[in-house]
Amino acid sequence: MKLPYLVQLVEVGPRDGLQNEKQPVPAATKIELVQRLQAAGLKEIEVTSYVSPKWVPQMADNHAVMSGIARVDDVRYSVLTPNLKGYEAAVADKPDEIVVFGAASEAFSQKNINCSIAESIERFAPVVQAALAAGIAVRGAMSCTVGCPYEGEISPERVGYLAGLMKGIGVQRVDVADTIGVGTPRKVQAAMEAALKHFDIDHVSGHFHDTYGQALSNTLAALEMGVWNFQSSVAGLGGCPYAKGATGNVATEDVVYLLHGMGIDTGIDLDALVDAGAWISEQLGRPTGSRVARALLAKRAG
Ligand code: HMG
Ligand code: MG
């Protein structure tokens, strides 16, 4: 066991969390959410996506959101860019990091970005090159590293294959994503090990959706391998529009509670984070998806 003493969280609520909302969420609400999150101590925030508005209408306000945030120097703002068109739009809004997103499953790659894994890498390569030349960091999201809504179980070899392709085009770090939250600790560890054949421990992160309630267990399993970068979504918002039935990411509040309870530093103020989660849940007109937030809010009310 080599538990890290600190964990860096990438808050993906504004992007992964809100992309699946059926009702339009005003840009002003997204901007305020980002600002509340940075005020709570989040140092990395995935803000939006520069994808086709026909595919994901909720992210059509990417420019308004990115240009509306009162940015803080020590916060890294990342955005998703599936191709050069997305990159060119994104770069005008000065992201600190861009994210190319591929899948370990062929079927999911087709459904999500309308091309094969090999074609996606061909599209990503010039995006990665342009970003690195412009001094913008590059992350690669790897979907369906444990299971796929169309193909079922995904072997670690396929995760390794994708991680190798990502490394080959210059991606600096990768997210091992359990898109539909079917993973359990040993399977997530095997997917992580496959990614670690190509990236070192500082350059892999866990991105666990909580559909089956396994995300915290999977987080602990990854922590035990020394992984210290994770992604989570305030109030447990979200889901992927191309992974039907998949719920949101593990709630940031729940991960922070787990980590602080284990003596692992995050730099995050849990109370302020709970407030941000309660606020966005109220804006969306639904209860928070965070168990920890529910408990802490009930305790406050009592
Ligand atoms: P396509 O239809 O194959 O693209 O879509 P195309 O190049 O043939 O272009 C078709 C039209 O889209 C054209 O417009 C393009 O201009 C436009 P038209 O001439 O028809 O009016 N277009 C764009 N518009 C805006 N921004 C762009 C862009 N590119 C083309 N960047 C494409 C390919 C990738 C664009 C499409 O499939 C797409 O936008 N997919 C997005 C899917 C998505 O955002 N999914 C959710 C994020 S991934 C996720 O949530 C998983 C993650 O959280 C990890 C995990 O949990 O697994 C990251
Ligand atoms: Mg996701």
Short mmCIF file of C-alpha atoms in Angstrom, two decimals, residues 71-284:
data_model
loop_
_atom_site.label_atom_id
_atom_site.label_comp_id
_atom_site.label_asym_id
_atom_site.label_seq_id
_atom_site.Cartn_x
_atom_site.Cartn_y
_atom_site.Cartn_z
CA ARG A 71 -10.31 33.47 -13.76
CA VAL A 72 -7.90 32.84 -10.93
CA ASP A 73 -4.18 32.43 -11.66
CA ASP A 74 -3.56 29.18 -9.87
CA VAL A 75 -6.61 27.39 -11.26
CA ARG A 76 -6.27 25.24 -14.38
CA TYR A 77 -9.28 25.50 -16.71
CA SER A 78 -9.70 22.60 -19.15
CA VAL A 79 -12.06 22.04 -22.06
CA LEU A 80 -12.91 19.13 -24.36
CA THR A 81 -11.86 19.35 -28.02
CA PRO A 82 -12.71 16.38 -30.28
CA ASN A 83 -11.12 17.74 -33.46
CA LEU A 84 -9.31 20.73 -34.99
CA LYS A 85 -12.55 22.66 -35.40
CA GLY A 86 -13.19 22.35 -31.69
CA TYR A 87 -9.58 23.16 -30.87
CA GLU A 88 -9.60 26.32 -32.96
CA ALA A 89 -12.77 27.57 -31.26
CA ALA A 90 -11.39 26.63 -27.84
CA VAL A 91 -8.01 28.25 -28.26
CA ALA A 92 -9.61 31.67 -28.72
CA ASP A 93 -10.93 31.28 -25.15
CA LYS A 94 -7.45 30.46 -23.76
CA PRO A 95 -7.89 27.14 -21.96
CA ASP A 96 -4.97 25.98 -19.80
CA GLU A 97 -5.52 22.40 -20.91
CA ILE A 98 -7.42 20.72 -23.71
CA VAL A 99 -8.84 17.23 -23.52
CA VAL A 100 -9.06 14.84 -26.45
CA PHE A 101 -11.46 12.04 -25.72
CA GLY A 102 -11.31 8.53 -27.06
CA ALA A 103 -12.69 5.16 -26.05
CA ALA A 104 -11.32 1.69 -25.37
CA SER A 105 -14.46 0.35 -27.06
CA GLU A 106 -14.99 0.65 -30.83
CA ALA A 107 -18.76 0.85 -30.53
CA PHE A 108 -18.62 3.65 -27.98
CA SER A 109 -16.12 5.57 -30.11
CA GLN A 110 -18.59 5.39 -33.02
CA LYS A 111 -21.58 6.46 -30.91
CA ASN A 112 -19.80 9.24 -29.07
CA ILE A 113 -17.55 10.82 -31.67
CA ASN A 114 -18.71 9.18 -34.90
CA CYS A 115 -15.44 7.49 -35.84
CA SER A 116 -13.32 4.43 -35.08
CA ILE A 117 -10.57 4.42 -32.44
CA ALA A 118 -7.91 4.59 -35.17
CA GLU A 119 -9.66 7.50 -36.90
CA SER A 120 -10.05 9.32 -33.57
CA ILE A 121 -6.29 9.15 -33.02
CA GLU A 122 -5.73 10.57 -36.52
CA ARG A 123 -8.06 13.46 -35.62
CA PHE A 124 -6.48 14.02 -32.23
CA ALA A 125 -2.87 14.06 -33.45
CA PRO A 126 -2.94 17.53 -35.07
CA VAL A 127 -4.97 18.88 -32.11
CA VAL A 128 -2.35 17.63 -29.65
CA GLN A 129 0.47 18.99 -31.80
CA ALA A 130 -1.14 22.42 -32.07
CA ALA A 131 -1.87 22.59 -28.34
CA LEU A 132 1.63 21.59 -27.30
CA ALA A 133 3.14 24.11 -29.73
CA ALA A 134 0.93 26.81 -28.18
CA GLY A 135 1.99 25.84 -24.64
CA ILE A 136 -1.41 24.36 -23.76
CA ALA A 137 -1.40 21.17 -21.69
CA VAL A 138 -3.01 18.04 -23.17
CA ARG A 139 -5.02 15.38 -21.40
CA GLY A 140 -6.60 12.32 -22.97
CA ALA A 141 -9.86 10.91 -21.65
CA MET A 142 -10.25 7.17 -22.17
CA SER A 143 -13.89 6.08 -21.99
CA CYS A 144 -15.21 2.60 -21.32
CA THR A 145 -12.03 1.26 -19.74
CA VAL A 146 -13.95 -1.35 -17.77
CA GLY A 147 -17.26 -1.73 -19.52
CA CYS A 148 -19.15 -0.41 -22.52
CA PRO A 149 -22.91 0.09 -22.88
CA TYR A 150 -22.74 -1.53 -26.34
CA GLU A 151 -19.94 -4.12 -26.09
CA GLY A 152 -20.08 -5.20 -22.44
CA GLU A 153 -16.87 -5.98 -20.59
CA ILE A 154 -13.68 -4.35 -21.91
CA SER A 155 -10.33 -6.08 -21.38
CA PRO A 156 -7.30 -4.29 -19.90
CA GLU A 157 -5.44 -5.04 -23.16
CA ARG A 158 -7.76 -2.66 -24.99
CA VAL A 159 -7.12 0.03 -22.41
CA GLY A 160 -3.38 -0.51 -22.86
CA TYR A 161 -3.79 -0.30 -26.62
CA LEU A 162 -5.59 3.07 -26.39
CA ALA A 163 -3.18 4.42 -23.78
CA GLY A 164 -0.27 3.51 -26.08
CA LEU A 165 -1.90 5.35 -28.99
CA MET A 166 -2.53 8.40 -26.80
CA LYS A 167 1.09 8.38 -25.62
CA GLY A 168 2.26 8.02 -29.21
CA ILE A 169 0.61 11.28 -30.31
CA GLY A 170 1.96 13.28 -27.37
CA VAL A 171 -0.91 13.25 -24.86
CA GLN A 172 0.64 14.17 -21.51
CA ARG A 173 -1.72 12.44 -19.09
CA VAL A 174 -4.76 10.20 -19.32
CA ASP A 175 -8.03 9.65 -17.50
CA VAL A 176 -9.05 6.07 -16.91
CA ALA A 177 -12.80 6.44 -17.15
CA ASP A 178 -15.48 4.05 -16.03
CA THR A 179 -18.11 5.74 -18.16
CA ILE A 180 -21.05 3.61 -17.05
CA GLY A 181 -19.91 2.94 -13.50
CA VAL A 182 -19.89 -0.85 -13.80
CA GLY A 183 -16.35 -1.29 -12.47
CA THR A 184 -15.39 -2.95 -9.22
CA PRO A 185 -12.01 -2.50 -7.51
CA ARG A 186 -9.97 -5.33 -9.08
CA LYS A 187 -11.23 -4.52 -12.58
CA VAL A 188 -10.51 -0.83 -12.14
CA GLN A 189 -7.02 -1.68 -10.88
CA ALA A 190 -6.43 -3.84 -13.97
CA ALA A 191 -7.52 -0.98 -16.25
CA MET A 192 -5.28 1.40 -14.33
CA GLU A 193 -2.32 -1.02 -14.58
CA ALA A 194 -2.82 -1.16 -18.34
CA ALA A 195 -2.66 2.65 -18.54
CA LEU A 196 0.41 2.63 -16.26
CA LYS A 197 2.29 0.62 -18.90
CA HIS A 198 2.39 3.85 -20.94
CA PHE A 199 2.05 6.69 -18.41
CA ASP A 200 3.66 7.08 -14.99
CA ILE A 201 1.70 7.31 -11.76
CA ASP A 202 1.68 11.14 -11.84
CA HIS A 203 0.01 11.12 -15.25
CA VAL A 204 -3.01 8.88 -14.80
CA SER A 205 -6.27 9.82 -13.15
CA GLY A 206 -9.42 8.00 -12.11
CA HIS A 207 -12.73 9.18 -13.62
CA PHE A 208 -15.43 7.05 -12.08
CA HIS A 209 -19.14 7.35 -12.70
CA ASP A 210 -21.21 6.08 -9.81
CA THR A 211 -24.05 4.29 -11.59
CA TYR A 212 -23.63 1.07 -9.59
CA GLY A 213 -22.50 2.78 -6.37
CA GLN A 214 -18.92 1.51 -6.75
CA ALA A 215 -17.08 4.75 -7.39
CA LEU A 216 -15.76 5.36 -3.87
CA SER A 217 -14.55 1.76 -3.59
CA ASN A 218 -12.88 2.15 -6.96
CA THR A 219 -11.31 5.41 -5.82
CA LEU A 220 -9.86 3.67 -2.78
CA ALA A 221 -8.57 0.83 -4.96
CA ALA A 222 -6.79 3.34 -7.20
CA LEU A 223 -5.43 5.27 -4.20
CA GLU A 224 -3.91 2.03 -2.95
CA MET A 225 -1.96 1.84 -6.21
CA GLY A 226 -0.61 5.34 -5.58
CA VAL A 227 -2.92 7.14 -8.01
CA TRP A 228 -3.36 10.71 -6.74
CA ASN A 229 -5.37 12.40 -9.50
CA PHE A 230 -9.13 11.95 -9.64
CA GLN A 231 -12.10 13.54 -11.33
CA SER A 232 -15.43 14.10 -9.72
CA SER A 233 -18.56 16.14 -10.09
CA VAL A 234 -20.07 18.40 -7.45
CA ALA A 235 -23.43 17.08 -6.20
CA GLY A 236 -22.78 13.97 -8.35
CA LEU A 237 -24.16 15.78 -11.39
CA GLY A 238 -24.17 14.27 -14.80
CA GLY A 239 -23.86 11.42 -17.19
CA CYS A 240 -22.84 10.98 -20.80
CA PRO A 241 -25.51 11.56 -23.47
CA TYR A 242 -24.08 8.60 -25.41
CA ALA A 243 -24.14 6.18 -22.46
CA LYS A 244 -27.85 5.76 -21.71
CA GLY A 245 -28.70 5.13 -18.08
CA ALA A 246 -25.24 6.06 -16.83
CA THR A 247 -25.47 8.43 -13.89
CA GLY A 248 -23.09 11.16 -12.86
CA ASN A 249 -19.55 11.04 -11.68
CA VAL A 250 -18.82 10.27 -8.09
CA ALA A 251 -19.76 13.38 -6.06
CA THR A 252 -16.81 15.64 -5.26
CA GLU A 253 -18.16 16.11 -1.72
CA ASP A 254 -18.09 12.33 -1.15
CA VAL A 255 -14.51 11.98 -2.45
CA VAL A 256 -13.31 14.93 -0.36
CA TYR A 257 -14.95 13.47 2.77
CA LEU A 258 -13.30 10.10 2.11
CA LEU A 259 -9.88 11.66 1.55
CA HIS A 260 -9.97 14.05 4.49
CA GLY A 261 -11.19 11.20 6.68
CA MET A 262 -8.06 9.26 5.66
CA GLY A 263 -5.80 12.23 6.39
CA ILE A 264 -5.19 12.92 2.69
CA ASP A 265 -4.99 16.60 1.80
CA THR A 266 -7.02 18.11 -1.08
CA GLY A 267 -6.85 21.84 -0.38
CA ILE A 268 -10.64 21.91 -0.61
CA ASP A 269 -12.99 23.50 1.91
CA LEU A 270 -15.68 20.84 2.28
CA ASP A 271 -18.25 23.25 3.74
CA ALA A 272 -17.88 25.69 0.84
CA LEU A 273 -18.06 22.76 -1.58
CA VAL A 274 -21.28 21.52 0.03
CA ASP A 275 -22.70 25.04 -0.39
CA ALA A 276 -21.73 25.07 -4.08
CA GLY A 277 -23.39 21.66 -4.55
CA ALA A 278 -26.55 22.74 -2.71
CA TRP A 279 -26.68 25.88 -4.83
CA ILE A 280 -26.41 24.13 -8.21
CA SER A 281 -28.89 21.44 -7.12
CA GLU A 282 -31.36 24.18 -6.23
CA GLN A 283 -30.78 25.85 -9.62
CA LEU A 284 -31.55 22.51 -11.33
#
